[in-house]
Structure formats: C-alpha cells, structure tokens
C-alpha cells in the first residue's frame, strides 16, 4: 500500500519522471518502513479488537518513519523529490491503511460472531472472578473466546500439580486465565513455564472492579503494581505526536491562509470601530493563564458590566461578528496560540477563571480538563458552540470528558472534519 501510494502520487502530482533519485528514495522509504514496523509491530492485531489502538500504533510508526526518512534525505542529499507528491503519498497511505484495517476489523468481528477464528481458553481459580470474566466474554463475541474448561480453587487444592498441568494440556488451550484473590507463587511460576513451553498465553485476572477508573501496570523490579487513577494517563508518544500535528497543521493553515486572514482583517476593520483582534485571559493546562486571540466580533467595551456569556440576538455582537461567529472564522487567530504552545488544535475549550469557579461548584470533574492543553475546537464546541449559561457549559464539559478518555489522533481528525462541516454550514453560534 505504501508503494501504491508513492507511485500514484508520483504519476498524479509530480512533473519529474522515475529516475535514479526516485529509485533511491523508494528504496529508502521501503527499508525504513520495514525496520520501523519490525520494532513497533504495528501490523499485529491483538484481542480484544480495538481499531483506535491499532491505528494509533500505526500513526506513531508513521511519525517515526517520517523522521528517519527526512533525516536520511537531508544527510544523504537525495534531491528532486516533490513535496506535493510526498504529502499526497503519505496522505494516500494513511487512507489506504485506515480503509484496509477498518475492513479487516469488521471482517474479524463478523466471522468471530459467526463462530470462526476462535481461541480455546481455560479459566482456573475463584468462581466469582471467573463468572465476571465469562460474562464479559459473552457480551463481546467479537473477542472470539470459547471456554474449554473451568477449574475451581477447591479442585486445584485437591489435585496434584502434575495432574492439573496434565488436565490443562489435554484441552489444548490457546490461553489460560488465572483468577485468584491470593496467588500461589510457585504454582504461577510453574504454569508460566508450562505456557512458554507449549505456546499457551498465561493471563492473570485481578479481583478488582475498576468501574470508570483507569489502571496502568508498573513493574518495580519484580513487584507488579497497579497504578489506578480516575483519568487515563496520556503517554509521551501521544503528546509528542499531538504536538507535532498541532505545529504542522497550524503552520500550514497560517501559511496558505494568509491572504484569507488579511481579507478577514480588512473586513473586520471596515465594519466597526475598534481593534481588529480581541484578546482575553483564559485558563490553560495546569491552571496556567494565557491570552486567547480572536477576530473581534463584538463592539468595544462589551463587558463593562463584568464577565458575560453570549446569547442569541446578543446586541453586543456586530453584524459582521454574527457572520464570523456562525462560521467560526473569529477563532482562526488562535492558530497563533497553538503555535505558541498555549493551546492545541483539538481539546477542551478554555474558559475564564470567573466561569471555571462556577462550573467547579456544580461539577468538580471539570478540574480533569485542566490536565491537558485547551483546544481551538472540541467535540463539545461542535455540539454546543458558544454556551449561553453555566448549565450549558456543564453540559458541554461532559462531551470534553469523553474526549479526554479517548484522546487520539483519530478522534482529533474526526473533530476537525466535523468542525469544518459546522463552518461550511454556518451552524456555529
């Protein structure tokens, strides 16, 4: 798929013909992709099926691949490579991967629900934990698990170790789930060795019920510890990938959109008195204040009476202001905030301290949103636009909390596309 994307982009977008430099470039791209993929194993499809995780792993691989390729181009001085062709090639490659893996996951989901591509499992240990596990598997047939046997704690205590292992191997399981409140360390070590020798995956199931909390396994030498929080930890890779996307996307928008920005600046200046840009203090990541920038959509001194939220038919908004607010064009200067590092392209909308205090009084969970950079757009912004009351701000916040739990480049791209749709349709408020 990578090579198909490269050839198509070369044919469609490049004036140069296939030559020695192009051949060297294709060879470099292929070798680097094979190497980076071998390390990241982005091609592996594991159970349970989670397309988002698979695509995220692919995107991280692609990001590392681009770093190595562009670094090699610079040091090896491979010239005559069209930038447009390059951008198109990797765009096509991403689309091809997204379509192919979505199709693969749908296919696997379908055939597993029909009873194919299943794995035999054995569950041993505590009956209550095992019952929860079996219930989870029954609710998710796409996992593709068939229970071959269950061996309770009482049976294990009355069974010689060799007999237990013999019973396990006779069923020829693919995976063994050990459900214990208190693990027999020696037995666990023996089962792990048997599993390694016979290509059987050994998995330990905790008796914890995490509900909406999130757990991360941390190894302190030979002591495994579960780190449990009420919010998912955002990995360094995801933060680096998100920041790289923010800088690249913002730079492209500001560079190619410069003439359009100048036109908006001129219209704003001619349609009402006052400065073109409007700045206001907002609260960012880790409660750090910063100034947000917009094209001015209100008359000057619109908040002489103190902080106020906008509403339908707000007399403070200019005629031109109504247009740019409905199309979200007033937010475009915030790409400068993104480049500065105050904001991200996608993230919870930043609020003023005055309203944050009111929101936290009603919904303390809002503090979780202050762990990440605020965004130029968000899923809450797509649904609600400009909130007209603290109640609406709380409702919008719930969408942002869902985003926080599922933060990924995929969800960011989806929110950007939905934002563009709102802008084109003029449904912002």
Short mmCIF file of C-alpha atoms in Angstrom, two decimals:
data_model
loop_
_atom_site.label_atom_id
_atom_site.label_comp_id
_atom_site.label_asym_id
_atom_site.label_seq_id
_atom_site.Cartn_x
_atom_site.Cartn_y
_atom_site.Cartn_z
CA UNK A 1 0.00 0.00 0.00
CA UNK A 2 2.91 2.33 0.72
CA UNK A 3 4.37 1.70 -2.74
CA UNK A 4 0.99 2.07 -4.46
CA UNK A 5 0.57 5.44 -2.71
CA UNK A 6 4.09 6.50 -3.76
CA UNK A 7 3.55 5.54 -7.41
CA UNK A 8 0.09 7.15 -7.63
CA UNK A 9 1.33 10.42 -6.14
CA UNK A 10 4.35 10.39 -8.46
CA UNK A 11 2.10 9.96 -11.50
CA UNK A 12 -0.57 12.47 -10.47
CA UNK A 13 1.29 15.21 -8.60
CA UNK A 14 4.89 15.16 -9.81
CA UNK A 15 6.25 16.56 -13.07
CA UNK A 16 9.52 14.64 -12.67
CA UNK A 17 9.94 11.17 -14.18
CA UNK A 18 11.08 7.99 -12.44
CA UNK A 19 14.88 8.32 -12.23
CA UNK A 20 17.86 7.29 -10.11
CA UNK A 21 16.97 9.70 -7.29
CA UNK A 22 13.39 8.45 -7.25
CA UNK A 23 14.58 4.84 -7.18
CA UNK A 24 16.89 5.57 -4.25
CA UNK A 25 14.07 7.37 -2.46
CA UNK A 26 11.66 4.44 -2.95
CA UNK A 27 14.31 2.02 -1.68
CA UNK A 28 14.98 4.19 1.37
CA UNK A 29 11.27 4.52 2.20
CA UNK A 30 10.74 0.75 1.94
CA UNK A 31 13.75 -0.23 4.04
CA UNK A 32 12.94 2.30 6.75
CA UNK A 33 9.29 1.23 6.87
CA UNK A 34 10.26 -2.44 7.25
CA UNK A 35 12.70 -1.55 10.03
CA UNK A 36 10.38 0.76 11.96
CA UNK A 37 7.42 -1.64 11.61
CA UNK A 38 9.53 -4.53 12.89
CA UNK A 39 10.25 -2.53 16.05
CA UNK A 40 6.73 -1.15 16.63
CA UNK A 41 4.87 -4.28 15.43
CA UNK A 42 2.05 -2.01 14.22
CA UNK A 43 0.88 -4.82 11.92
CA UNK A 44 -0.15 -7.07 14.83
CA UNK A 45 -3.86 -7.45 15.52
CA UNK A 46 -4.45 -8.43 19.14
CA UNK A 47 -7.51 -9.36 21.16
CA UNK A 48 -9.70 -7.57 22.09
CA UNK A 49 -10.22 -5.79 18.78
CA UNK A 50 -9.73 -2.05 19.29
CA UNK A 51 -9.34 -0.25 15.95
CA UNK A 52 -8.41 3.02 17.64
CA UNK A 53 -5.40 1.45 19.39
CA UNK A 54 -4.26 -0.24 16.18
CA UNK A 55 -4.48 2.98 14.16
CA UNK A 56 -2.71 4.92 16.92
CA UNK A 57 0.15 2.42 16.83
CA UNK A 58 0.29 2.81 13.04
CA UNK A 59 0.37 6.62 13.31
CA UNK A 60 3.21 6.53 15.81
CA UNK A 61 5.10 4.20 13.44
CA UNK A 62 4.40 6.55 10.54
CA UNK A 63 5.64 9.55 12.54
CA UNK A 64 8.92 7.77 13.41
CA UNK A 65 9.23 6.62 9.80
CA UNK A 66 8.94 10.19 8.51
CA UNK A 67 11.57 11.41 10.97
CA UNK A 68 14.07 8.78 9.78
CA UNK A 69 13.26 9.25 6.06
CA UNK A 70 13.51 13.05 6.11
CA UNK A 71 16.67 12.86 8.19
CA UNK A 72 18.19 10.44 5.67
CA UNK A 73 17.16 12.68 2.74
CA UNK A 74 18.96 15.59 4.38
CA UNK A 75 22.17 13.73 5.21
CA UNK A 76 22.29 11.62 2.02
CA UNK A 77 21.33 14.67 -0.06
CA UNK A 78 18.68 12.89 -2.11
CA UNK A 79 17.19 15.66 -4.30
CA UNK A 80 14.45 16.02 -6.88
CA UNK A 81 11.71 14.79 -4.52
CA UNK A 82 8.44 16.68 -4.98
CA UNK A 83 6.99 17.99 -1.71
CA UNK A 84 3.45 17.89 -3.08
CA UNK A 85 3.98 14.33 -4.26
CA UNK A 86 5.37 13.39 -0.86
CA UNK A 87 2.46 14.87 1.10
CA UNK A 88 -0.04 13.23 -1.26
CA UNK A 89 1.72 9.86 -0.97
CA UNK A 90 1.58 9.75 2.82
CA UNK A 91 -1.98 11.06 2.81
CA UNK A 92 -2.99 8.24 0.45
CA UNK A 93 -1.04 5.73 2.53
CA UNK A 94 -2.93 6.74 5.67
CA UNK A 95 -6.28 6.48 3.84
CA UNK A 96 -5.34 3.04 2.46
CA UNK A 97 -4.35 1.79 5.93
CA UNK A 98 -7.48 3.23 7.55
CA UNK A 99 -9.75 1.57 4.97
CA UNK A 100 -7.91 -1.77 4.99
CA UNK A 101 -7.72 -2.11 8.76
CA UNK A 102 -11.31 -0.97 9.25
CA UNK A 103 -12.31 -3.64 6.74
CA UNK A 104 -10.15 -6.24 8.48
CA UNK A 105 -11.62 -5.44 11.90
CA UNK A 106 -15.18 -5.56 10.54
CA UNK A 107 -14.40 -8.90 8.89
CA UNK A 108 -12.86 -10.37 12.06
CA UNK A 109 -15.75 -9.04 14.14
CA UNK A 110 -18.23 -10.68 11.74
CA UNK A 111 -16.58 -14.11 11.49
CA UNK A 112 -15.96 -14.33 15.23
CA UNK A 113 -19.62 -13.62 15.94
CA UNK A 114 -20.38 -16.45 13.49
CA UNK A 115 -18.15 -18.81 15.47
CA UNK A 116 -14.96 -18.76 13.41
CA UNK A 117 -11.41 -17.66 14.30
CA UNK A 118 -12.00 -18.58 17.96
CA UNK A 119 -9.47 -19.46 20.64
CA UNK A 120 -9.90 -22.11 23.29
CA UNK A 121 -9.44 -20.83 26.83
CA UNK A 122 -9.33 -22.39 30.29
CA UNK A 123 -10.21 -20.41 33.40
CA UNK A 124 -8.91 -21.51 36.78
CA UNK A 125 -9.36 -20.07 40.27
CA UNK A 126 -12.02 -18.04 42.08
CA UNK A 127 -15.57 -18.67 40.88
CA UNK A 128 -16.80 -15.09 41.33
CA UNK A 129 -13.93 -13.57 39.34
CA UNK A 130 -14.32 -16.27 36.70
CA UNK A 131 -18.07 -15.56 36.42
CA UNK A 132 -17.35 -11.86 35.77
CA UNK A 133 -14.83 -12.82 33.09
CA UNK A 134 -17.22 -15.24 31.39
CA UNK A 135 -19.97 -12.60 31.45
CA UNK A 136 -17.64 -10.09 29.79
CA UNK A 137 -16.74 -12.61 27.07
CA UNK A 138 -20.41 -13.45 26.45
CA UNK A 139 -21.22 -9.75 25.96
CA UNK A 140 -18.37 -9.43 23.46
CA UNK A 141 -18.44 -12.36 21.00
CA UNK A 142 -16.01 -10.39 18.79
CA UNK A 143 -13.28 -11.39 21.28
CA UNK A 144 -13.55 -14.87 19.82
CA UNK A 145 -13.11 -16.94 23.00
CA UNK A 146 -14.55 -20.40 23.69
CA UNK A 147 -14.45 -21.72 27.25
CA UNK A 148 -12.94 -25.21 27.15
CA UNK A 149 -12.95 -25.79 30.91
CA UNK A 150 -13.16 -24.17 34.33
CA UNK A 151 -11.14 -25.46 37.28
CA UNK A 152 -12.14 -24.03 40.66
CA UNK A 153 -9.88 -23.30 43.64
CA UNK A 154 -11.30 -26.27 45.54
CA UNK A 155 -10.48 -28.60 42.66
CA UNK A 156 -6.93 -27.23 42.45
CA UNK A 157 -6.34 -27.74 46.19
CA UNK A 158 -7.43 -31.38 45.91
CA UNK A 159 -5.44 -32.03 42.74
CA UNK A 160 -1.70 -32.80 42.45
CA UNK A 161 0.20 -30.20 40.49
CA UNK A 162 1.18 -32.68 37.77
CA UNK A 163 -2.45 -33.73 37.36
CA UNK A 164 -3.53 -30.09 37.00
CA UNK A 165 -0.95 -29.46 34.28
CA UNK A 166 -1.91 -32.70 32.54
CA UNK A 167 -5.57 -31.61 32.52
CA UNK A 168 -4.66 -28.21 31.13
CA UNK A 169 -2.52 -29.61 28.31
CA UNK A 170 -5.12 -32.24 27.39
CA UNK A 171 -7.59 -29.48 26.50
CA UNK A 172 -5.01 -27.83 24.17
CA UNK A 173 -5.95 -24.27 25.18
CA UNK A 174 -4.64 -21.16 23.45
CA UNK A 175 -4.88 -19.10 26.64
CA UNK A 176 -5.25 -19.78 30.37
CA UNK A 177 -6.86 -17.15 32.62
CA UNK A 178 -5.86 -17.42 36.29
CA UNK A 179 -8.48 -15.88 38.59
CA UNK A 180 -7.02 -15.72 42.07
CA UNK A 181 -7.50 -13.44 45.05
CA UNK A 182 -4.33 -14.87 46.53
CA UNK A 183 -1.85 -16.33 44.07
CA UNK A 184 0.22 -19.44 44.83
CA UNK A 185 3.56 -18.05 43.66
CA UNK A 186 5.20 -21.41 42.97
CA UNK A 187 2.18 -22.70 41.04
CA UNK A 188 2.03 -19.49 39.00
CA UNK A 189 5.74 -19.80 38.11
CA UNK A 190 5.19 -23.40 37.03
CA UNK A 191 2.16 -22.51 34.90
CA UNK A 192 4.09 -19.68 33.20
CA UNK A 193 6.91 -22.10 32.33
CA UNK A 194 4.43 -24.65 31.01
CA UNK A 195 2.72 -21.94 28.98
CA UNK A 196 6.02 -20.79 27.45
CA UNK A 197 6.99 -24.36 26.57
CA UNK A 198 3.64 -25.13 24.93
CA UNK A 199 2.87 -21.71 23.33
CA UNK A 200 -0.01 -21.05 25.72
CA UNK A 201 -0.64 -17.48 26.89
CA UNK A 202 -0.96 -17.20 30.67
CA UNK A 203 -3.06 -14.26 31.90
CA UNK A 204 -3.76 -13.25 35.50
CA UNK A 205 -7.16 -11.70 36.31
CA UNK A 206 -7.42 -9.36 39.31
CA UNK A 207 -10.45 -9.31 41.60
CA UNK A 208 -10.56 -5.50 41.32
CA UNK A 209 -13.61 -3.87 39.77
CA UNK A 210 -12.34 -0.61 38.27
CA UNK A 211 -15.66 0.86 37.08
CA UNK A 212 -14.73 4.15 35.35
CA UNK A 213 -11.18 4.25 36.73
CA UNK A 214 -8.06 3.52 34.71
CA UNK A 215 -5.23 1.16 35.58
CA UNK A 216 -1.64 1.00 34.42
CA UNK A 217 0.70 -1.83 35.33
CA UNK A 218 4.02 -0.61 36.72
CA UNK A 219 6.88 -3.02 37.44
CA UNK A 220 9.10 -2.18 40.41
CA UNK A 221 11.82 -4.73 39.64
CA UNK A 222 9.93 -7.99 40.32
CA UNK A 223 6.91 -6.40 42.03
CA UNK A 224 3.96 -5.63 39.67
CA UNK A 225 1.91 -2.66 40.89
CA UNK A 226 -1.38 -1.33 39.51
CA UNK A 227 -1.46 2.46 39.26
CA UNK A 228 -5.16 3.40 39.38
CA UNK A 229 -6.47 6.86 38.52
CA UNK A 230 -9.82 8.42 37.69
CA UNK A 231 -8.49 9.59 34.31
CA UNK A 232 -6.36 7.95 31.59
CA UNK A 233 -2.68 8.83 31.51
CA UNK A 234 -1.58 10.37 28.21
CA UNK A 235 1.63 8.75 27.04
CA UNK A 236 4.69 10.73 25.95
CA UNK A 237 4.33 9.33 22.43
CA UNK A 238 0.77 10.62 22.14
CA UNK A 239 1.79 14.04 23.49
CA UNK A 240 4.70 14.30 21.04
CA UNK A 241 2.52 13.14 18.13
CA UNK A 242 -0.24 15.58 19.07
CA UNK A 243 2.19 18.49 19.43
CA UNK A 244 3.85 17.69 16.10
CA UNK A 245 0.44 17.58 14.42
CA UNK A 246 -0.56 20.88 16.08
CA UNK A 247 2.56 22.69 14.88
CA UNK A 248 2.41 21.25 11.35
CA UNK A 249 -1.33 21.79 10.88
CA UNK A 250 -1.26 25.34 12.30
CA UNK A 251 1.76 26.33 10.22
CA UNK A 252 0.10 25.07 7.02
CA UNK A 253 -3.20 26.86 7.81
CA UNK A 254 -1.48 30.17 8.63
CA UNK A 255 0.86 29.99 5.63
CA UNK A 256 -1.68 29.09 2.96
CA UNK A 257 -4.50 31.00 4.65
CA UNK A 258 -2.55 34.28 4.92
CA UNK A 259 -4.48 36.02 2.08
CA UNK A 260 -7.79 34.93 3.60
CA UNK A 261 -6.65 36.13 7.04
CA UNK A 262 -5.80 39.51 5.52
CA UNK A 263 -9.28 39.74 3.96
CA UNK A 264 -10.97 38.96 7.30
CA UNK A 265 -8.75 41.53 8.98
CA UNK A 266 -9.75 44.18 6.46
CA UNK A 267 -13.50 43.47 6.68
CA UNK A 268 -13.40 43.47 10.48
CA UNK A 269 -11.62 46.83 10.45
CA UNK A 270 -14.06 48.41 7.98
CA UNK A 271 -17.32 47.17 9.53
CA UNK A 272 -16.95 48.54 13.07
CA UNK A 273 -14.77 50.78 15.18
CA UNK A 274 -12.11 49.27 17.37
CA UNK A 275 -9.12 46.93 17.12
CA UNK A 276 -9.19 44.02 14.65
CA UNK A 277 -8.07 41.45 17.19
CA UNK A 278 -9.60 40.79 20.58
CA UNK A 279 -7.65 39.17 23.40
CA UNK A 280 -8.94 37.77 26.64
CA UNK A 281 -7.33 35.93 29.54
CA UNK A 282 -8.23 32.26 29.72
CA UNK A 283 -7.03 29.38 31.90
CA UNK A 284 -4.91 26.73 30.24
CA UNK A 285 -3.20 23.49 31.18
CA UNK A 286 -2.34 23.13 34.88
CA UNK A 287 -4.29 26.33 35.67
CA UNK A 288 -1.80 28.49 33.77
CA UNK A 289 -3.41 31.72 32.46
CA UNK A 290 -2.77 32.90 28.90
CA UNK A 291 -4.27 35.34 26.41
CA UNK A 292 -6.51 33.91 23.70
CA UNK A 293 -6.80 35.79 20.38
CA UNK A 294 -9.84 36.21 18.11
CA UNK A 295 -11.09 38.42 15.33
CA UNK A 296 -13.25 40.94 17.19
CA UNK A 297 -16.94 40.10 16.82
CA UNK A 298 -18.38 42.48 19.45
CA UNK A 299 -18.50 46.22 19.89
CA UNK A 300 -15.76 47.66 22.11
CA UNK A 301 -16.43 47.79 25.87
CA UNK A 302 -18.94 44.94 25.53
CA UNK A 303 -18.22 43.72 29.07
CA UNK A 304 -18.27 46.90 31.08
CA UNK A 305 -20.74 45.23 33.45
CA UNK A 306 -18.38 42.28 34.07
CA UNK A 307 -17.93 38.80 32.51
CA UNK A 308 -20.94 37.75 30.44
CA UNK A 309 -21.77 34.84 28.14
CA UNK A 310 -23.03 35.50 24.62
CA UNK A 311 -26.58 34.57 23.63
CA UNK A 312 -28.86 34.55 20.59
CA UNK A 313 -29.54 38.05 19.25
CA UNK A 314 -26.90 39.45 21.58
CA UNK A 315 -26.88 43.26 20.99
CA UNK A 316 -23.15 43.39 21.79
CA UNK A 317 -22.30 41.42 18.61
CA UNK A 318 -21.71 43.36 15.38
CA UNK A 319 -23.40 42.39 12.11
CA UNK A 320 -20.11 41.12 10.72
CA UNK A 321 -19.47 39.47 14.09
CA UNK A 322 -22.59 37.31 13.67
CA UNK A 323 -21.23 36.03 10.35
CA UNK A 324 -17.79 35.10 11.62
CA UNK A 325 -19.16 33.56 14.82
CA UNK A 326 -21.59 31.32 12.90
CA UNK A 327 -18.79 30.18 10.61
CA UNK A 328 -16.25 30.06 13.48
CA UNK A 329 -13.93 32.32 11.48
CA UNK A 330 -13.45 34.51 14.55
CA UNK A 331 -11.45 31.66 16.11
CA UNK A 332 -8.80 31.49 13.35
CA UNK A 333 -6.21 33.74 15.11
CA UNK A 334 -5.98 31.05 17.78
CA UNK A 335 -3.73 29.08 15.45
CA UNK A 336 -1.11 31.52 16.75
CA UNK A 337 -1.93 30.33 20.28
CA UNK A 338 -1.42 26.77 19.04
CA UNK A 339 2.00 27.59 17.57
CA UNK A 340 3.00 29.33 20.83
CA UNK A 341 2.09 26.19 22.76
CA UNK A 342 -0.75 27.74 24.78
CA UNK A 343 -3.36 25.61 23.02
CA UNK A 344 -3.84 22.52 20.88
CA UNK A 345 -5.89 22.31 17.67
CA UNK A 346 -8.32 19.94 19.42
CA UNK A 347 -9.00 19.99 23.14
CA UNK A 348 -11.46 21.28 25.74
CA UNK A 349 -12.37 24.92 25.18
CA UNK A 350 -10.54 27.27 27.58
CA UNK A 351 -12.70 29.26 29.98
CA UNK A 352 -12.24 32.33 32.15
CA UNK A 353 -11.47 31.88 35.85
CA UNK A 354 -14.80 33.53 36.74
CA UNK A 355 -16.79 30.81 34.97
CA UNK A 356 -14.45 27.95 35.94
CA UNK A 357 -15.23 28.65 39.60
CA UNK A 358 -18.96 28.46 38.87
CA UNK A 359 -18.59 25.22 36.85
CA UNK A 360 -16.43 23.53 39.52
CA UNK A 361 -19.05 24.32 42.17
CA UNK A 362 -21.58 22.31 40.16
CA UNK A 363 -19.29 19.73 38.53
CA UNK A 364 -15.90 19.18 40.22
CA UNK A 365 -14.91 16.83 37.36
CA UNK A 366 -14.14 19.94 35.31
CA UNK A 367 -10.72 20.03 37.00
CA UNK A 368 -9.77 16.94 34.96
CA UNK A 369 -9.91 19.05 31.78
CA UNK A 370 -7.18 21.32 33.16
CA UNK A 371 -4.70 18.44 32.86
CA UNK A 372 -4.50 18.91 29.08
CA UNK A 373 -3.99 21.86 26.76
CA UNK A 374 -7.22 23.61 25.77
CA UNK A 375 -8.21 23.45 22.11
CA UNK A 376 -9.23 25.68 19.26
CA UNK A 377 -12.12 23.29 18.71
CA UNK A 378 -13.60 20.38 20.65
CA UNK A 379 -16.38 17.83 20.47
CA UNK A 380 -18.29 19.97 22.99
CA UNK A 381 -17.79 23.03 20.78
CA UNK A 382 -19.10 21.12 17.76
CA UNK A 383 -22.28 20.17 19.64
CA UNK A 384 -22.87 23.35 21.65
CA UNK A 385 -20.88 26.16 20.13
CA UNK A 386 -20.79 29.20 22.42
CA UNK A 387 -22.52 28.30 25.71
CA UNK A 388 -25.18 30.75 26.84
CA UNK A 389 -25.28 29.69 30.50
CA UNK A 390 -23.24 27.86 33.11
CA UNK A 391 -25.64 24.92 32.74
CA UNK A 392 -24.76 24.67 29.05
CA UNK A 393 -21.08 24.96 29.91
CA UNK A 394 -21.50 21.96 32.24
CA UNK A 395 -23.32 20.02 29.52
CA UNK A 396 -20.58 20.85 27.00
CA UNK A 397 -17.98 19.77 29.53
CA UNK A 398 -19.38 16.21 29.54
CA UNK A 399 -18.50 15.83 25.85
CA UNK A 400 -14.97 17.05 26.59
CA UNK A 401 -14.60 14.50 29.39
CA UNK A 402 -15.47 11.74 26.92
CA UNK A 403 -12.81 13.13 24.56
CA UNK A 404 -10.29 13.10 27.42
CA UNK A 405 -10.92 9.37 27.91
CA UNK A 406 -10.45 8.62 24.20
CA UNK A 407 -7.77 11.09 23.16
CA UNK A 408 -6.05 10.07 19.92
CA UNK A 409 -5.03 11.50 16.57
CA UNK A 410 -8.01 9.68 15.02
CA UNK A 411 -10.50 11.46 17.27
CA UNK A 412 -8.72 14.79 16.64
CA UNK A 413 -9.04 14.37 12.86
CA UNK A 414 -12.70 13.42 13.23
CA UNK A 415 -13.42 16.52 15.35
CA UNK A 416 -11.57 18.76 12.85
CA UNK A 417 -13.68 17.37 9.99
CA UNK A 418 -16.88 17.92 11.97
CA UNK A 419 -15.77 21.46 12.79
CA UNK A 420 -15.17 22.20 9.11
CA UNK A 421 -18.68 20.89 8.40
CA UNK A 422 -20.12 23.28 11.02
CA UNK A 423 -18.14 26.16 9.49
CA UNK A 424 -19.32 25.41 5.94
CA UNK A 425 -22.94 25.05 7.04
CA UNK A 426 -22.74 28.19 9.20
CA UNK A 427 -24.26 26.35 12.16
CA UNK A 428 -21.95 27.78 14.78
CA UNK A 429 -23.34 30.02 17.49
#
